Short mmCIF file of C-alpha atoms and ligand atoms in Angstrom, two decimals:
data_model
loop_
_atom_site.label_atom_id
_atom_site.label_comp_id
_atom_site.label_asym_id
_atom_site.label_seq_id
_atom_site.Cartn_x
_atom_site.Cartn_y
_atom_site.Cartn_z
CA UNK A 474 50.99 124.05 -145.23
CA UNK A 475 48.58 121.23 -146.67
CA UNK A 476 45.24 122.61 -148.27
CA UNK A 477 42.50 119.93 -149.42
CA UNK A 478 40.66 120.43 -152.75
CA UNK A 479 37.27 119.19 -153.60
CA UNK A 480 35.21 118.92 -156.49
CA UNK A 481 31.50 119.55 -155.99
CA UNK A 482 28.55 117.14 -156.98
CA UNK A 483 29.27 113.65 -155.76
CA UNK A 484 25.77 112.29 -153.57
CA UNK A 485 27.48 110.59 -150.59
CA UNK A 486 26.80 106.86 -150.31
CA UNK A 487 28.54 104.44 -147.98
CA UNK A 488 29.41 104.03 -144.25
CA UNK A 489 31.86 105.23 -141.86
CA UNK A 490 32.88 104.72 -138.56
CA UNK A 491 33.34 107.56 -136.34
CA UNK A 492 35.49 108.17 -133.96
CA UNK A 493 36.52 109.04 -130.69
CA UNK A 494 35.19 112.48 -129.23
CA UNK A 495 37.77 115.10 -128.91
CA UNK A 496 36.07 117.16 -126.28
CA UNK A 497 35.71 114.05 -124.31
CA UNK A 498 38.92 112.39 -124.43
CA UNK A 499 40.51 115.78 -123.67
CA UNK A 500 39.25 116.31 -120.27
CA UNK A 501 40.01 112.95 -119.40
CA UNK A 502 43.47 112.41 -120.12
CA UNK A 503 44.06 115.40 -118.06
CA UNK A 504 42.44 113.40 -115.46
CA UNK A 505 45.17 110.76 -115.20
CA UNK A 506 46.87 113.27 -113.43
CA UNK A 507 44.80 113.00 -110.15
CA UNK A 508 46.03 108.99 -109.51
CA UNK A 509 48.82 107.46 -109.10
CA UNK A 510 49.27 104.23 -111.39
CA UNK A 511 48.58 104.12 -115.15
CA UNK A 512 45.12 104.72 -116.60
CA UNK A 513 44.24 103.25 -119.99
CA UNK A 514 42.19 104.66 -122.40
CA UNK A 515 41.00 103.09 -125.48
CA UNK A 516 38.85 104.67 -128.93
CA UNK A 517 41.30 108.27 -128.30
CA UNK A 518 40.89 110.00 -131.49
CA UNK A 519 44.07 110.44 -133.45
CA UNK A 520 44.20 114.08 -133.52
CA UNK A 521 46.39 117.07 -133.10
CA UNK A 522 44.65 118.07 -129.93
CA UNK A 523 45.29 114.78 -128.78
CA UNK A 524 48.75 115.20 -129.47
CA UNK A 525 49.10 118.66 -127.66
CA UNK A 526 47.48 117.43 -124.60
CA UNK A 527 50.03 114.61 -124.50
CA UNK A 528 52.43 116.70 -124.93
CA UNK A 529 51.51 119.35 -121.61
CA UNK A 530 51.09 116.42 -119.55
CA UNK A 531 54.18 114.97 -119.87
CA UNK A 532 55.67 118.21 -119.24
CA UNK A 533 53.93 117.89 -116.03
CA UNK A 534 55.87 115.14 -115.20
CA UNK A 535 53.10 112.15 -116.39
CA UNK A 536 54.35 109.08 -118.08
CA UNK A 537 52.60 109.02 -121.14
CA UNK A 538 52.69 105.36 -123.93
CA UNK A 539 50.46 105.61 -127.18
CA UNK A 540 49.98 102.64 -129.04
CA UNK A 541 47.50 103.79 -132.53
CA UNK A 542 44.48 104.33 -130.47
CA UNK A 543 45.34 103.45 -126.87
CA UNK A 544 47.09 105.76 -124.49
CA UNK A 545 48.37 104.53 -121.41
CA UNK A 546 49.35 107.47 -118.54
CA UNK A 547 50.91 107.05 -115.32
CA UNK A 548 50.33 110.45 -113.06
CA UNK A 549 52.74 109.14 -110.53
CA UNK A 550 55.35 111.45 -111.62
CA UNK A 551 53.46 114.49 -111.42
CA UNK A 552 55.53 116.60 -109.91
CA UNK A 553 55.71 120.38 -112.68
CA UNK A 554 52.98 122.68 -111.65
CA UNK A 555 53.60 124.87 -114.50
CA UNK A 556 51.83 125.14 -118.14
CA UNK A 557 53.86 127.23 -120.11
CA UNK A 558 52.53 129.60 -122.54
CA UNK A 559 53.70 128.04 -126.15
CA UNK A 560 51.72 124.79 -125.23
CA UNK A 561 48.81 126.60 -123.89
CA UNK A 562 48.46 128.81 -126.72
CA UNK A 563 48.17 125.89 -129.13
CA UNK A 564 44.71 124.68 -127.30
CA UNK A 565 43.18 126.46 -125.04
CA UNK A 566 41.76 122.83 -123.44
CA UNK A 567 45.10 123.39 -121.46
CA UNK A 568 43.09 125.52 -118.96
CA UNK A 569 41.89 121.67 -117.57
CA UNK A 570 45.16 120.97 -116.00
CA UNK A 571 44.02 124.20 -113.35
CA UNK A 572 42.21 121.75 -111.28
CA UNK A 573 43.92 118.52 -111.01
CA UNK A 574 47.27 120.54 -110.54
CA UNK A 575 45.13 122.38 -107.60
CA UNK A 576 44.01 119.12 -106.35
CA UNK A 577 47.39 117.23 -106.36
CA UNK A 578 50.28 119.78 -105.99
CA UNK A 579 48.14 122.55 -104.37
CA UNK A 580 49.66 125.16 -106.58
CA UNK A 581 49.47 125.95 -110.55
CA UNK A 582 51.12 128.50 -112.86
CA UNK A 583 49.20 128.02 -116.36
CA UNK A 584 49.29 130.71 -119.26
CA UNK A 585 46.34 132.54 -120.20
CA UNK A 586 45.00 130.72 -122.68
CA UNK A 587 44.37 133.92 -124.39
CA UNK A 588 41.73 134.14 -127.43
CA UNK A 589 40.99 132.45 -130.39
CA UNK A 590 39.22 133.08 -133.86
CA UNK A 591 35.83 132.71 -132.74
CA UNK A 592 35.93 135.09 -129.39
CA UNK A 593 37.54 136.16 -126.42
CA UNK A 594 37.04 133.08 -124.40
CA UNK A 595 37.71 134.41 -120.84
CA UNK A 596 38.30 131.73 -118.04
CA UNK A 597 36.84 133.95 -115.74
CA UNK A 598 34.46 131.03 -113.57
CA UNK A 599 37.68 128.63 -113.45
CA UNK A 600 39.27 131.23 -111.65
CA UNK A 601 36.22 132.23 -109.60
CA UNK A 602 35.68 128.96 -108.98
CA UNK A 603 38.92 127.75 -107.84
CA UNK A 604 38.67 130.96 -105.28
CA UNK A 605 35.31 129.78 -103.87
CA UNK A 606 37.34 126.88 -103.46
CA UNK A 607 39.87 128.50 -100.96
CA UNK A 608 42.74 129.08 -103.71
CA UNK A 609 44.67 132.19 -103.82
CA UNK A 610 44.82 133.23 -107.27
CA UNK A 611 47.10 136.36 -109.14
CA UNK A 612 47.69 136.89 -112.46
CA UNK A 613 51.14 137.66 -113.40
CA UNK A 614 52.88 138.22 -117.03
CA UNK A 615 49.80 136.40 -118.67
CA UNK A 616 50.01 133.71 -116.33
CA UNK A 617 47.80 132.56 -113.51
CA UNK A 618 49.33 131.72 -110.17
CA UNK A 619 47.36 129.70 -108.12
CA UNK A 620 47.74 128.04 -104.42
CA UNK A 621 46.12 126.96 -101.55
CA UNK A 622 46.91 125.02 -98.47
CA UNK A 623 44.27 122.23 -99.27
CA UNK A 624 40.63 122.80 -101.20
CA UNK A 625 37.96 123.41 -99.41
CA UNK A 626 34.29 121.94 -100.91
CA UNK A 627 32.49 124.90 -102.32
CA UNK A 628 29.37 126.24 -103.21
CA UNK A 629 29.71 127.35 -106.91
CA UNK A 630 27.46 129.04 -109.38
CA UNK A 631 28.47 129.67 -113.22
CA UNK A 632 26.95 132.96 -114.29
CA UNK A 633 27.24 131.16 -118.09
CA UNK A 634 27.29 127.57 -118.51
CA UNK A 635 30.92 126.52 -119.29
CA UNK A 636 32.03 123.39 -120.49
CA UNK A 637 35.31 123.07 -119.82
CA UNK A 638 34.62 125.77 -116.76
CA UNK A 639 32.27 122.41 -115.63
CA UNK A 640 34.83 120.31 -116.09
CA UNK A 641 37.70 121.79 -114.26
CA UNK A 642 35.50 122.91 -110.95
CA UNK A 643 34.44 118.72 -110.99
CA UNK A 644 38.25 118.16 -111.47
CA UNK A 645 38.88 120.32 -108.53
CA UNK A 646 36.27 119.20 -105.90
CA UNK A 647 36.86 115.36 -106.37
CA UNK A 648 39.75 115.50 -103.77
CA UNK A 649 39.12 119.00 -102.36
CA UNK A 650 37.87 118.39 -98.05
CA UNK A 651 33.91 118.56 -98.44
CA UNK A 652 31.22 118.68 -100.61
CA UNK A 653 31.33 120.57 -103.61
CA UNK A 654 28.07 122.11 -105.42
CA UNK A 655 27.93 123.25 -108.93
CA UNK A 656 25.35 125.06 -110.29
CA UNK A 657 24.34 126.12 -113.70
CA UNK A 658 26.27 123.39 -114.77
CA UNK A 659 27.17 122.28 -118.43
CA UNK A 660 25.05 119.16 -119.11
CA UNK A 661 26.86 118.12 -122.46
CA UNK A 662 27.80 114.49 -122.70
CA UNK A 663 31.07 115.08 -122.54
CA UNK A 664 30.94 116.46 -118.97
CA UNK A 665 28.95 112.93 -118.16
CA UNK A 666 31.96 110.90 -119.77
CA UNK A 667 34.31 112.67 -117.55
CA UNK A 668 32.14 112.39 -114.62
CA UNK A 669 31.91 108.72 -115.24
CA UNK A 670 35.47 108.04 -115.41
CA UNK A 671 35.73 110.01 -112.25
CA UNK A 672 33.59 107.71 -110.80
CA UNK A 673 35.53 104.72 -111.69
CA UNK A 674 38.34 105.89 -110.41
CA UNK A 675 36.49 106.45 -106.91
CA UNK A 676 34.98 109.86 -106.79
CA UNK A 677 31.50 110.20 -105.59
CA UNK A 678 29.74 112.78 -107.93
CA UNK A 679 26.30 112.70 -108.27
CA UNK A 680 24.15 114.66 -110.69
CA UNK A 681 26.20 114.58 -113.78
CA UNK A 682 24.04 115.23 -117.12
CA UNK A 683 21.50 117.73 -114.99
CA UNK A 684 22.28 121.40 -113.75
CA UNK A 685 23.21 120.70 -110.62
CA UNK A 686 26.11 118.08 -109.87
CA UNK A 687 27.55 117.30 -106.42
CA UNK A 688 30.72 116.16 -105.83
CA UNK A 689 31.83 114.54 -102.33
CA UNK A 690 35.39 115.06 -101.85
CA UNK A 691 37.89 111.59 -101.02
CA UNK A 692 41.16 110.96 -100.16
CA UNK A 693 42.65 109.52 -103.20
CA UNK A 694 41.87 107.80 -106.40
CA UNK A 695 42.99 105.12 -108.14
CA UNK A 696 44.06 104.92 -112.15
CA UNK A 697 41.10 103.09 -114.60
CA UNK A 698 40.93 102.11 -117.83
CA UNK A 699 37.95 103.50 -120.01
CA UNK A 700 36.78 103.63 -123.92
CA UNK A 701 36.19 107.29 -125.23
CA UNK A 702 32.34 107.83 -126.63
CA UNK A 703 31.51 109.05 -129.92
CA UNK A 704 32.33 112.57 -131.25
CA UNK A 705 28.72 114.11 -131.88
CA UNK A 706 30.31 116.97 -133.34
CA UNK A 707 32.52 114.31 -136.00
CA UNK A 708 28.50 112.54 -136.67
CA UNK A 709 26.63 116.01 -136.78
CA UNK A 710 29.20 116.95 -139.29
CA UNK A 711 28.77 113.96 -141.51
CA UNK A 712 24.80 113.76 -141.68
CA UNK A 713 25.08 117.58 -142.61
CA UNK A 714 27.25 116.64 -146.00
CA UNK A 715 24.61 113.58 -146.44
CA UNK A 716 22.03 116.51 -146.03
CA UNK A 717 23.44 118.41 -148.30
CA UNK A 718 24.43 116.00 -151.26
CA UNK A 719 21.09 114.48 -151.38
CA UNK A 720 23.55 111.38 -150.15
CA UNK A 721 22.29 108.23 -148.56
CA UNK A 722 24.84 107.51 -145.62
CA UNK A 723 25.47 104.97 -142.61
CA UNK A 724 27.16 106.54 -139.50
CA UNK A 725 28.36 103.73 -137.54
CA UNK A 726 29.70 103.44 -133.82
CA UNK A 727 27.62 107.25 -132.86
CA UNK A 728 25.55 107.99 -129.98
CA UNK A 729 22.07 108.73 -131.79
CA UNK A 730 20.94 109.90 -128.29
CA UNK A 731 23.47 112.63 -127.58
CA UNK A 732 22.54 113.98 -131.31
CA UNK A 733 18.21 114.75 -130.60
CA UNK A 734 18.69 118.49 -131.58
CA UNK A 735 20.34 117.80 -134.71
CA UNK A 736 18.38 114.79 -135.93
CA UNK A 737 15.10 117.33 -134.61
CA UNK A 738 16.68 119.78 -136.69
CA UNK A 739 17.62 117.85 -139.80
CA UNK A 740 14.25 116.26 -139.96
CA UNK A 741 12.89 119.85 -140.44
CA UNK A 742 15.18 120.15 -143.46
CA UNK A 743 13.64 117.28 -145.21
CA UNK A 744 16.42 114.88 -144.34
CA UNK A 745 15.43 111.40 -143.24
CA UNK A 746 17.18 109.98 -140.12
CA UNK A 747 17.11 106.53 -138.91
CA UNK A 748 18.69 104.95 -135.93
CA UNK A 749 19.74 102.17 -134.07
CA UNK A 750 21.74 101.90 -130.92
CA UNK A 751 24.62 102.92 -132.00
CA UNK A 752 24.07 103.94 -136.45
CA UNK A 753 22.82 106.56 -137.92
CA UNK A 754 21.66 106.51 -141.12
CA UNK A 755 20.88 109.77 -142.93
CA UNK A 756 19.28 110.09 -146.57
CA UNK A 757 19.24 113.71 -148.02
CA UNK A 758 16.21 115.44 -149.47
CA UNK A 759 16.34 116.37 -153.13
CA UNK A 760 15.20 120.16 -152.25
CA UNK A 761 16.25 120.92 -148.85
CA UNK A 762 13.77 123.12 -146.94
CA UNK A 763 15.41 126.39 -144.92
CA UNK A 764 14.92 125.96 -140.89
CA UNK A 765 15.91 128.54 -138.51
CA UNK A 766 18.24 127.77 -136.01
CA UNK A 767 19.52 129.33 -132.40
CA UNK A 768 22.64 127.54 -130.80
CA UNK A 769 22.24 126.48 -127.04
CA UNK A 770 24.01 124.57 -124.46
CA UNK A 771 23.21 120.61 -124.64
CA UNK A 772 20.90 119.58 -124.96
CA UNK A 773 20.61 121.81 -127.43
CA UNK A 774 21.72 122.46 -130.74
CA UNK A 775 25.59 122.80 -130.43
CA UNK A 776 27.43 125.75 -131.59
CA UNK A 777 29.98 123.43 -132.92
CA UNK A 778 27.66 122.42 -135.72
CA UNK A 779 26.18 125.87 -136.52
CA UNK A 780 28.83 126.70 -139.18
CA UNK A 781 28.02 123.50 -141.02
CA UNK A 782 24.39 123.99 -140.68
CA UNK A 783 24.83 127.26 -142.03
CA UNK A 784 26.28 125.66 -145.55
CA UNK A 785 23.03 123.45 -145.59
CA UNK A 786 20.95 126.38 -145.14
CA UNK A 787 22.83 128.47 -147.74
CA UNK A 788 21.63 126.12 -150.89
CA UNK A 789 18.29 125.38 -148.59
CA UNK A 790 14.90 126.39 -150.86
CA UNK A 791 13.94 129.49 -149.25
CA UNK A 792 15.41 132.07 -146.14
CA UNK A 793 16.34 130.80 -142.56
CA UNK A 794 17.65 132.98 -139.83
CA UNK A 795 20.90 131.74 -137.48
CA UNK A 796 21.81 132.74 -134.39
CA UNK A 797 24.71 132.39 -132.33
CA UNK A 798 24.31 132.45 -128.86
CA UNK A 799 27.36 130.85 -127.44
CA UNK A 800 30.44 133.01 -128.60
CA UNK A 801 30.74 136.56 -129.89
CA UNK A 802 32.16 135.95 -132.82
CA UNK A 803 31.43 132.27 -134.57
CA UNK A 804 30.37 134.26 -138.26
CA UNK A 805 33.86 134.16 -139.44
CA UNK A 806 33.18 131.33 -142.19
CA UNK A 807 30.50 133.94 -143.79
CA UNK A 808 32.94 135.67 -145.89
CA UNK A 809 34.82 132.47 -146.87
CA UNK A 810 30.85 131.17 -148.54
CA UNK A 811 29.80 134.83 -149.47
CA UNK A 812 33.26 134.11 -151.68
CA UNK A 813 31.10 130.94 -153.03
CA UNK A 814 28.12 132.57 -153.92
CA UNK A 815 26.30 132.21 -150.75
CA UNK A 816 23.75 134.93 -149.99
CA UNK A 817 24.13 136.38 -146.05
CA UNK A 818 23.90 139.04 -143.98
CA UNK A 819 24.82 139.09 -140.80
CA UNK A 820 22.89 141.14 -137.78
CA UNK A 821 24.83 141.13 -134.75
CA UNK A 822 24.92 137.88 -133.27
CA UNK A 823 22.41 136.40 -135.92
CA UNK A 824 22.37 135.49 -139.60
CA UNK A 825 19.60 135.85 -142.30
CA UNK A 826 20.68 133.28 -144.60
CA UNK A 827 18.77 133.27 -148.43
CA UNK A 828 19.10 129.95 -150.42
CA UNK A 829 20.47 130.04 -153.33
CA UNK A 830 20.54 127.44 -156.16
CA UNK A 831 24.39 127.08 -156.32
CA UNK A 832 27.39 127.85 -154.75
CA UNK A 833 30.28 127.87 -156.81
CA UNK A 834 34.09 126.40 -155.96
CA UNK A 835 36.70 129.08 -155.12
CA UNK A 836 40.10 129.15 -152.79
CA UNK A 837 38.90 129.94 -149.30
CA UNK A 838 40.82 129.83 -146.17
CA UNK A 839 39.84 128.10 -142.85
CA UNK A 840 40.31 130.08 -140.33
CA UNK A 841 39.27 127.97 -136.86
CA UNK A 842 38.16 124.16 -136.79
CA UNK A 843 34.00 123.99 -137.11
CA UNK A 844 34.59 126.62 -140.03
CA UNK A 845 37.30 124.90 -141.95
CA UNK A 846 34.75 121.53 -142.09
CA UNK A 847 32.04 123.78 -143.10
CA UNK A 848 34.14 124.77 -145.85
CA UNK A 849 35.02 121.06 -147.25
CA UNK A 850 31.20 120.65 -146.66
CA UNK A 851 30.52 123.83 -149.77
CA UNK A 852 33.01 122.19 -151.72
CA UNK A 853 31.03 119.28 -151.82
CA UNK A 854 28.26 120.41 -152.80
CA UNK A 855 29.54 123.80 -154.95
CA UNK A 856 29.93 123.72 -158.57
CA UNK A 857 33.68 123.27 -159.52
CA UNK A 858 36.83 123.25 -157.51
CA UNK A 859 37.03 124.69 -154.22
CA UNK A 860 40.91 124.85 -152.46
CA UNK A 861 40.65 124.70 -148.57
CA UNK A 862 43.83 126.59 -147.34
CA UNK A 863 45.23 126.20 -143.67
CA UNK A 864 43.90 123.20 -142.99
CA UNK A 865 45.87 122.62 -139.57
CA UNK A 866 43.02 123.62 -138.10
CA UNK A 867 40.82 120.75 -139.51
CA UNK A 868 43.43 118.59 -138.13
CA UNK A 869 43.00 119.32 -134.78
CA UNK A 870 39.48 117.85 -134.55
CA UNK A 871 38.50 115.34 -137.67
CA UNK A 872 40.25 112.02 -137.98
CA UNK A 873 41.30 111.27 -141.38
CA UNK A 874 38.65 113.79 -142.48
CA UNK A 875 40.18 113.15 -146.27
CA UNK A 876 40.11 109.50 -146.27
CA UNK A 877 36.29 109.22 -145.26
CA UNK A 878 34.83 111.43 -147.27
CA UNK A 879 36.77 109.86 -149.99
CA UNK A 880 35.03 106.67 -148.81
CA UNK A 881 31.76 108.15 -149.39
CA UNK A 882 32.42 108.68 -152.43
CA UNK A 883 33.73 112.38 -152.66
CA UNK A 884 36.37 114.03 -154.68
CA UNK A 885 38.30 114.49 -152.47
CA UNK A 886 42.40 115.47 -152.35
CA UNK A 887 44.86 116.72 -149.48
CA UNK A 888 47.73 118.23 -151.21
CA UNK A 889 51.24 119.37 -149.30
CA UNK A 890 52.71 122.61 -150.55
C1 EPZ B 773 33.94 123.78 -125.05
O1 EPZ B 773 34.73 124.95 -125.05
C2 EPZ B 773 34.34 123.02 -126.30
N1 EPZ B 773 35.76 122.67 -126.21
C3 EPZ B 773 34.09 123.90 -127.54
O2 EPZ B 773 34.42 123.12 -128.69
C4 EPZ B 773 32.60 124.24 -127.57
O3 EPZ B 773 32.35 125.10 -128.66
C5 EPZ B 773 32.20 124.94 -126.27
O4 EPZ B 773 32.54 124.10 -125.13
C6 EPZ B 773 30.70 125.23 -126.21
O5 EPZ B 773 29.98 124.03 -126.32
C7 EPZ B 773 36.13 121.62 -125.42
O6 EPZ B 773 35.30 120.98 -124.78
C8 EPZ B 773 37.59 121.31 -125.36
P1 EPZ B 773 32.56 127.29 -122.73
P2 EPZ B 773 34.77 125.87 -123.72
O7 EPZ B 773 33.41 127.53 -121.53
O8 EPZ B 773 34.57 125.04 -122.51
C9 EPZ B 773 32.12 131.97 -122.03
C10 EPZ B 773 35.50 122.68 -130.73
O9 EPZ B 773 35.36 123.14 -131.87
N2 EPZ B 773 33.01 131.78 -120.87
O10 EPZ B 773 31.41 126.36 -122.62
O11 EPZ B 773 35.97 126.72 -123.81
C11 EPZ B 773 32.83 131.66 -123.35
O12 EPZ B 773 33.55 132.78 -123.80
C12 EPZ B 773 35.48 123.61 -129.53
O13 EPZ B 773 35.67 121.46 -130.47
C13 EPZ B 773 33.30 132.88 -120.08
O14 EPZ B 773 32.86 134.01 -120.35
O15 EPZ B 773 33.48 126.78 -123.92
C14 EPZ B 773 31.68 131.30 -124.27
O16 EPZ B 773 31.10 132.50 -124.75
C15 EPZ B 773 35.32 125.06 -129.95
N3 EPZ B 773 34.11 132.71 -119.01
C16 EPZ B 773 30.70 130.60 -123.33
O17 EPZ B 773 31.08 131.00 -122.00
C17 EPZ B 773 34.62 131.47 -118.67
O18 EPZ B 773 35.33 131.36 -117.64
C18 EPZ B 773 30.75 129.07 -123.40
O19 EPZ B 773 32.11 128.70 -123.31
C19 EPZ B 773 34.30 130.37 -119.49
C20 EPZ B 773 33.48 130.54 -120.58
#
């Protein structure tokens, strides 16, 4: 098991280039599997997600090349409905071969993705979605078994807006006999990139990026060949440790405009942000003020940066309140930087977070993947050495996480035990 160790009090200076969004590329490698004939897809993020979604969908009978960051897949050979459980359990992104599996073979037996660290995660509104679609569905020994004699375009309405949910139901209807209506959709730019390479590929979708997105079901669709955006999450991440070393960094190949909640946010810290099409440059404030801070669906302020926020906030000058109101249970990195010093108390599904001068480096254990970088992030700035244990998880979602904070100047070590 590899742990990374970091000494506190380097200011971050330098550029980096980020890479490839995780959240985007997953979705749409899974949907190779509704053409026949090889899509390419440039800018995929290496990453052990990456490598588990490869890994199901060649199972599924796709023929799947990788050369460094290009991955060529041919869903021709799609001809395994099933998802078993010990690649499911590893990422529970799995749930997005449900709809192209519906689409193409008309049946599916996936795991239960079952839940993680930070909640429950029910896929509750695939299922009922998939049903409004026409699709008998049963779940049997922690599996979901799912068929239908051909989709049927649906009206469908997401009690909660789901990402993924989003993006399977879009998955499903491109194909499906009809027209297909979702409402309360997720608006995140990752549910645009996949709607986009839909589109390409010749479905008609319309709506993408607003709360209501209708999809025109058509015969077939043909392979493409498309560059992965930006991971906001990977940029939010980085102009929080510029934040919160009083650095002066350059974020390079980023989407400034999928990030307006966080630079809104930042900017109420003290930080200064500048952009350009596609930089970001940050400069931290030498006394960071405290902001409070609710997590929303995009365009709001994504709970995938709320952890990391949270580290900002704990050395901020003065008390901010966080709340979580995506999942039940995203608080778990409060014990890991109460172990550094950090002052917080937790009230249900917010925080009341009181500044305090220092934090100081201990051995703390990351326990899912927005927690574990919010721990490198205390290390940076704490006083001392802090010992980041289980990193796997950080694997699964930042690119040579190591290497570019090294770049920036940090102390910065992955050791192998
Ligand atoms: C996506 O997860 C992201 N993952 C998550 O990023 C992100 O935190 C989340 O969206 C919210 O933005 C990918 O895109 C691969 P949801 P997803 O369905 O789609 C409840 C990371 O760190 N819900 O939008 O699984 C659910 O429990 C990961 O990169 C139901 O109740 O999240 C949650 O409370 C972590 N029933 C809320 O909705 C359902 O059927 C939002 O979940 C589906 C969801």
């Amino acid at each position: 098991m590899d742990k990374i160790v970091v000494e506190g009090g380097v200011k971050l200076k330098g550029e980096i280039e980020i890479s490839g969004a995780k959240n985007a590329a997953l979705p749409i490698l899974v949907s190779s599997l509704l053409a026949d004939g090889e899509s390419v897809y440039s800018n995929v993020p290496r990453l052990m997600d990456i490598e588990s979604i490869k890994l199901l969908l060649s199972s599924l009978g796709a023929r799947i090349e990788t050369d460094d960051r290009t991955v060529r897949i041919d869903g021709s050979g799609l001809h395994n409905h099933e998802a078993p459980y010990d690649l499911v359990r590893k990422m529970r992104a799995s749930i997005l071969v449900l709809g192209p599996l519906m689409a193409r073979l008309k049946k599916a037996r996936v795991s239960l993705p079952g839940g993680c660290a930070i909640g429950a995660r029910p896929i509750n509104f695939h299922l009922k979605g998939l049903q409004r679609f026409g699709a008998a569905i049963s779940l049997k020994h922690g599996y979901v078994e799912a068929s239908t004699d051909g989709l049927k375009g649906a009206e469908i309405f997401f009690d909660i807006v789901t990402v993924t949910g989003t993006e399977n139901m879009m998955m499903a209807a491109v194909l499906a006999d009809g027209i297909t209506t979702l409402r309360n959709a997720a608006q995140e730019p990752e549910v645009v990139a996949l709607a986009e390479v839909l589109q390409k590929m010749g479905a008609k979708i319309e709506g993408a990026g607003t709360p209501v997105i209708t999809v025109s079901g058509v015969e077939s669709l043909n392979p493409t060949s498309v560059s992965i955006i930006p991971d906001r999450i990977e940029t939010g991440t980085y102009m929080i440790a510029a934040a919160l070393t009083n650095g002066e960094i350059t974020l390079k190949n980023c989407r400034p405009n999928h990030l307006e909640a966080v630079i809104n946010k930042l900017e109420e810290t003290g930080t200064r942000i500048e952009t350009k099409e596609d930089q970001i440059r940050v400069t931290g404030p030498s006394v960071i003020k405290s902001a409070d801070l609710k997590t929303l669906p995009y365009p709001g302020f994504p709970t995938d940066l709320q952890a990391q926020f949270m580290v900002l906030m704990s050395v901020a000058d003065g008390k901010s309140v966080i709340s979580e109101t995506i999942f039940e249970n995203r608080f778990i990195h409060v014990s890991e930087l109460e172990r550094m010093g950090a002052d917080i108390t937790i009230s249900g599904h917010s925080a009341l977070i009181k500044g305090v001068p220092n934090l100081s480096g201990a051995p703390v254990m990351a326990t899912d993947l927005r927690a574990s970088a919010s721990l490198i992030l205390a290390g940076l700035v704490a006083q001392g050495t802090t010992e980041v244990n289980r990193v796997y998880h950080i694997d699964r979602g930042y690119e040579a996480i190591e290497q570019k904070f090294k770049s920036l100047g940090a102390r910065i070590n992955r050791i192998t035990v």
